[in-house]
Protein backbone atom coordinates (compact mmCIF):
# COMPACT_ATOMS: atom_id res chain seq x y z
CA MET A 1 164.63 86.62 60.15
CA ALA A 2 165.93 83.22 60.65
CA GLU A 3 162.75 81.64 61.22
CA VAL A 4 161.38 83.31 57.77
CA ARG A 5 164.79 82.13 55.73
CA GLN A 6 164.14 78.71 56.87
CA LEU A 7 160.11 79.03 56.44
CA LEU A 8 160.88 80.03 52.75
CA ARG A 9 163.43 77.23 52.28
CA GLY A 10 160.99 74.59 53.51
CA LEU A 11 158.25 75.43 51.05
CA THR A 12 157.15 73.07 47.92
CA VAL A 13 158.09 74.41 44.59
CA PHE A 14 157.07 72.48 41.24
CA GLY A 15 154.78 70.11 42.96
CA GLY A 16 151.82 67.92 41.76
CA GLU A 17 151.49 66.86 38.11
CA LEU A 18 152.81 68.89 35.72
CA PRO A 19 152.33 68.93 31.90
CA THR A 20 155.03 67.83 29.57
CA PHE A 21 156.44 70.04 26.95
CA ASP A 22 158.48 68.94 23.83
CA PRO A 23 160.54 71.62 22.20
CA SER A 24 160.78 69.73 18.86
CA ASP A 25 157.08 69.82 18.23
CA THR A 26 156.47 73.22 18.97
CA PRO A 27 155.22 76.05 16.09
CA ASP A 28 157.29 78.36 14.19
CA ASP A 29 155.70 81.31 15.53
CA PRO A 30 155.74 82.34 19.10
CA VAL A 31 152.24 83.64 19.20
CA GLU A 32 150.86 80.16 18.26
CA LEU A 33 152.73 78.35 21.34
CA PHE A 34 151.77 81.23 23.43
CA THR A 35 147.87 80.82 22.40
CA ALA A 36 148.02 77.26 23.07
CA TRP A 37 149.51 77.73 26.74
CA LEU A 38 147.58 80.46 27.49
CA LEU A 39 144.09 78.23 26.21
CA GLY A 40 145.95 75.40 28.48
CA ALA A 41 145.97 77.52 31.65
CA ILE A 42 142.50 78.68 31.06
CA ARG A 43 141.31 74.93 30.70
CA ALA A 44 143.33 73.94 33.60
CA GLN A 45 141.31 77.03 35.79
CA VAL A 46 144.74 78.61 36.57
CA PRO A 47 143.27 81.90 38.53
CA GLU A 48 143.49 84.97 36.43
CA PRO A 49 145.76 83.05 33.52
CA HIS A 50 145.56 86.60 31.68
CA ALA A 51 147.34 88.74 34.33
CA MET A 52 151.03 89.49 33.62
CA THR A 53 154.01 91.72 34.83
CA LEU A 54 154.62 94.68 32.78
CA SER A 55 158.51 95.90 33.35
CA THR A 56 159.48 99.22 32.22
CA ALA A 57 162.24 101.56 32.57
CA ASP A 58 162.57 105.40 32.93
CA ALA A 59 164.91 107.49 31.26
CA ASP A 60 167.58 106.93 33.76
CA GLY A 61 167.14 103.14 33.72
CA LEU A 62 165.42 102.78 36.59
CA PRO A 63 163.07 99.76 36.28
CA SER A 64 159.50 99.43 37.56
CA ALA A 65 157.16 96.47 37.54
CA ARG A 66 153.56 96.01 38.26
CA THR A 67 150.78 93.29 37.17
CA LEU A 68 148.39 94.16 34.48
CA ILE A 69 145.89 92.34 32.17
CA LEU A 70 146.63 90.94 28.66
CA LYS A 71 143.81 92.69 26.76
CA ASP A 72 144.69 90.59 23.03
CA ILE A 73 147.51 89.04 21.03
CA ASP A 74 147.63 88.86 17.44
CA THR A 75 150.69 88.14 14.79
CA ASP A 76 151.42 91.98 15.74
CA GLY A 77 152.23 91.24 19.51
CA TRP A 78 150.94 91.28 22.90
CA ARG A 79 148.39 94.10 23.92
CA PHE A 80 147.44 95.99 27.18
CA ALA A 81 146.13 99.19 28.21
CA ALA A 82 146.91 102.13 30.55
CA ASP A 83 146.61 106.27 30.84
CA SER A 84 149.33 107.57 29.11
CA GLY A 85 149.65 110.19 31.90
CA SER A 86 150.49 107.08 34.72
CA ALA A 87 154.08 106.26 35.73
CA LYS A 88 153.78 103.23 33.42
CA GLY A 89 152.90 105.67 30.65
CA ARG A 90 155.45 108.03 31.15
CA GLU A 91 158.40 105.56 31.13
CA LEU A 92 156.73 103.99 28.01
CA SER A 93 157.23 107.48 26.34
CA GLU A 94 161.01 107.99 27.45
CA CYS A 95 161.78 104.45 26.94
CA PRO A 96 159.30 102.47 24.65
CA TYR A 97 160.57 99.19 25.30
CA ALA A 98 158.94 96.90 27.70
CA ALA A 99 159.18 93.31 29.16
CA LEU A 100 156.03 90.99 29.89
CA THR A 101 156.13 87.89 32.41
CA PHE A 102 153.52 84.97 32.60
CA TYR A 103 153.37 82.59 35.32
CA TRP A 104 150.94 80.03 35.55
CA GLN A 105 151.90 78.53 39.03
CA PRO A 106 149.81 74.96 38.91
CA LEU A 107 151.60 74.28 35.61
CA ALA A 108 154.89 75.43 36.45
CA ARG A 109 155.08 77.35 33.17
CA GLN A 110 156.21 80.81 32.51
CA VAL A 111 156.59 83.11 29.32
CA ARG A 112 159.13 85.89 29.04
CA VAL A 113 158.09 88.51 26.09
CA ARG A 114 160.33 91.39 25.57
CA GLY A 115 160.47 93.96 22.66
CA PRO A 116 159.70 97.59 21.48
CA VAL A 117 156.33 99.07 22.30
CA VAL A 118 153.95 101.29 20.10
CA ARG A 119 150.45 103.06 20.66
CA GLU A 120 147.64 101.64 18.96
CA SER A 121 145.38 104.41 17.11
CA ALA A 122 142.88 106.45 19.20
CA GLU A 123 139.95 104.63 17.52
CA ARG A 124 141.34 101.01 19.11
CA ALA A 125 142.14 102.88 22.62
CA ALA A 126 138.37 104.31 22.85
CA ALA A 127 136.99 100.82 21.96
CA ASP A 128 139.19 99.24 24.59
CA PHE A 129 138.01 101.69 27.01
CA LEU A 130 134.38 101.31 26.35
CA ALA A 131 134.50 97.49 26.42
CA ARG A 132 135.58 98.08 30.51
CA GLY A 133 133.35 97.52 33.06
CA ALA A 134 131.49 100.62 34.72
CA ASP A 135 133.59 100.32 37.95
CA ALA A 136 136.95 100.03 35.84
CA ARG A 137 135.84 103.06 33.51
CA ALA A 138 134.59 105.43 36.59
CA GLU A 139 138.33 104.50 37.96
CA ALA A 140 140.19 105.17 34.81
CA LEU A 141 138.36 108.34 33.94
CA LEU A 142 139.98 109.63 37.04
CA GLY A 143 143.34 109.77 35.25
CA ARG A 144 145.05 110.16 38.93
CA GLN A 145 146.82 106.75 39.11
CA GLY A 146 149.91 107.16 41.47
CA GLU A 147 148.92 110.47 42.73
CA PRO A 148 148.83 111.30 46.61
CA LEU A 149 145.53 110.49 48.00
CA ALA A 150 144.52 112.45 51.40
CA ASP A 151 142.21 109.46 52.51
CA LEU A 152 140.15 106.89 51.19
CA ALA A 153 137.02 108.87 51.28
CA GLN A 154 138.54 111.50 48.86
CA ARG A 155 138.88 108.46 46.75
CA ASP A 156 135.22 106.98 46.74
CA ALA A 157 133.82 110.68 46.59
CA ALA A 158 135.84 111.10 43.21
CA VAL A 159 135.10 107.51 41.74
CA ALA A 160 131.21 108.26 42.49
CA GLU A 161 131.12 111.33 41.07
CA SER A 162 133.11 109.76 38.00
CA ALA A 163 130.72 107.02 37.78
CA ALA A 164 127.51 109.58 37.82
CA ARG A 165 129.44 111.66 35.00
CA LEU A 166 129.78 108.19 32.85
CA ALA A 167 126.12 107.44 33.51
CA ARG A 168 125.19 111.03 31.96
CA GLU A 169 127.61 110.35 28.89
CA PRO A 170 128.05 106.75 28.43
CA GLY A 171 130.10 106.97 25.26
CA LEU A 172 132.64 109.34 27.30
CA VAL A 173 136.52 108.27 26.96
CA ALA A 174 139.25 108.73 29.28
CA PRO A 175 141.47 111.31 27.44
CA GLY A 176 144.75 109.55 28.29
CA TRP A 177 143.80 105.98 27.65
CA THR A 178 146.19 104.48 25.39
CA LEU A 179 146.33 101.06 23.90
CA TYR A 180 149.79 99.58 23.84
CA THR A 181 151.24 96.72 22.06
CA VAL A 182 154.43 95.30 22.41
CA GLN A 183 156.22 94.02 19.42
CA ALA A 184 157.88 90.80 20.64
CA ARG A 185 161.54 90.60 19.58
CA SER A 186 162.15 87.76 21.87
CA VAL A 187 159.80 85.02 23.60
CA GLU A 188 161.04 82.39 26.00
CA PHE A 189 158.87 79.47 27.25
CA TRP A 190 159.75 77.65 30.91
CA GLN A 191 158.51 74.66 31.68
CA GLY A 192 159.14 73.53 35.27
CA ALA A 193 159.65 69.97 36.23
CA ASN A 194 159.60 67.98 39.36
CA ASP A 195 163.10 66.53 39.06
CA ARG A 196 164.25 70.27 38.18
CA ASN A 197 165.24 69.60 34.91
CA HIS A 198 163.35 72.26 33.52
CA THR A 199 162.94 72.83 29.66
CA ARG A 200 163.55 76.47 28.01
CA LEU A 201 163.04 77.71 24.82
CA ALA A 202 163.64 81.08 22.95
CA TYR A 203 162.40 82.41 20.18
CA ARG A 204 164.49 85.36 18.66
CA ARG A 205 163.33 87.61 15.68
CA THR A 206 165.83 87.74 12.99
CA SER A 207 164.78 90.39 10.49
CA SER A 208 161.44 88.71 9.25
CA ARG A 209 161.24 85.25 10.62
CA TRP A 210 161.50 83.50 14.01
CA THR A 211 164.52 81.30 15.18
CA LYS A 212 164.41 79.13 18.02
CA GLU A 213 167.05 77.45 20.70
CA LEU A 214 167.28 75.73 23.84
CA LEU A 215 168.75 77.34 26.77
CA TRP A 216 170.44 75.76 29.80
CA PRO A 217 167.84 75.98 33.16
């Protein structure tokens, strides 16, 4: 274990040429800044820039986290999809609040989003499901995420059967498929620096408007 500890301590962080960030030159709405950072990550060819960590908690306050894909963002909030019967779906029913974390490592940029979560309409959820690729729809139609699995052959057979059903019924939508929106109450932008003088800017929602403040790194 000592070797692992030394190895971890010796790894490089915040290396390379990093972008600058001037918090005095930022929009009033965090959605606008987030969109600019996301597009910047795409232009920089950051792998899977739309991947995010979704953190939820159950009724007892026990946290869970997993990586999902951002489906959309607009003035209403950050949007993702999941089966309502999955662990995350059940936790969101018990405690409808979540945190999202984006980390674009080559740019040393992190964004943290927190707020209540609401369900979108069944029509929007269906449109999201039908826009997924064939393999993703076949897997999601099973609705068994997180359940015990006897072996991989059982999984493969079930997915093949699901794919065949979708081929016969291309308009079929998984009954539990749900589109969720995180209505942000706080959004924090973190820009790393080679000299460790990192910059943190926090947006906080107060009634009908956003306020901004700098935070110590």
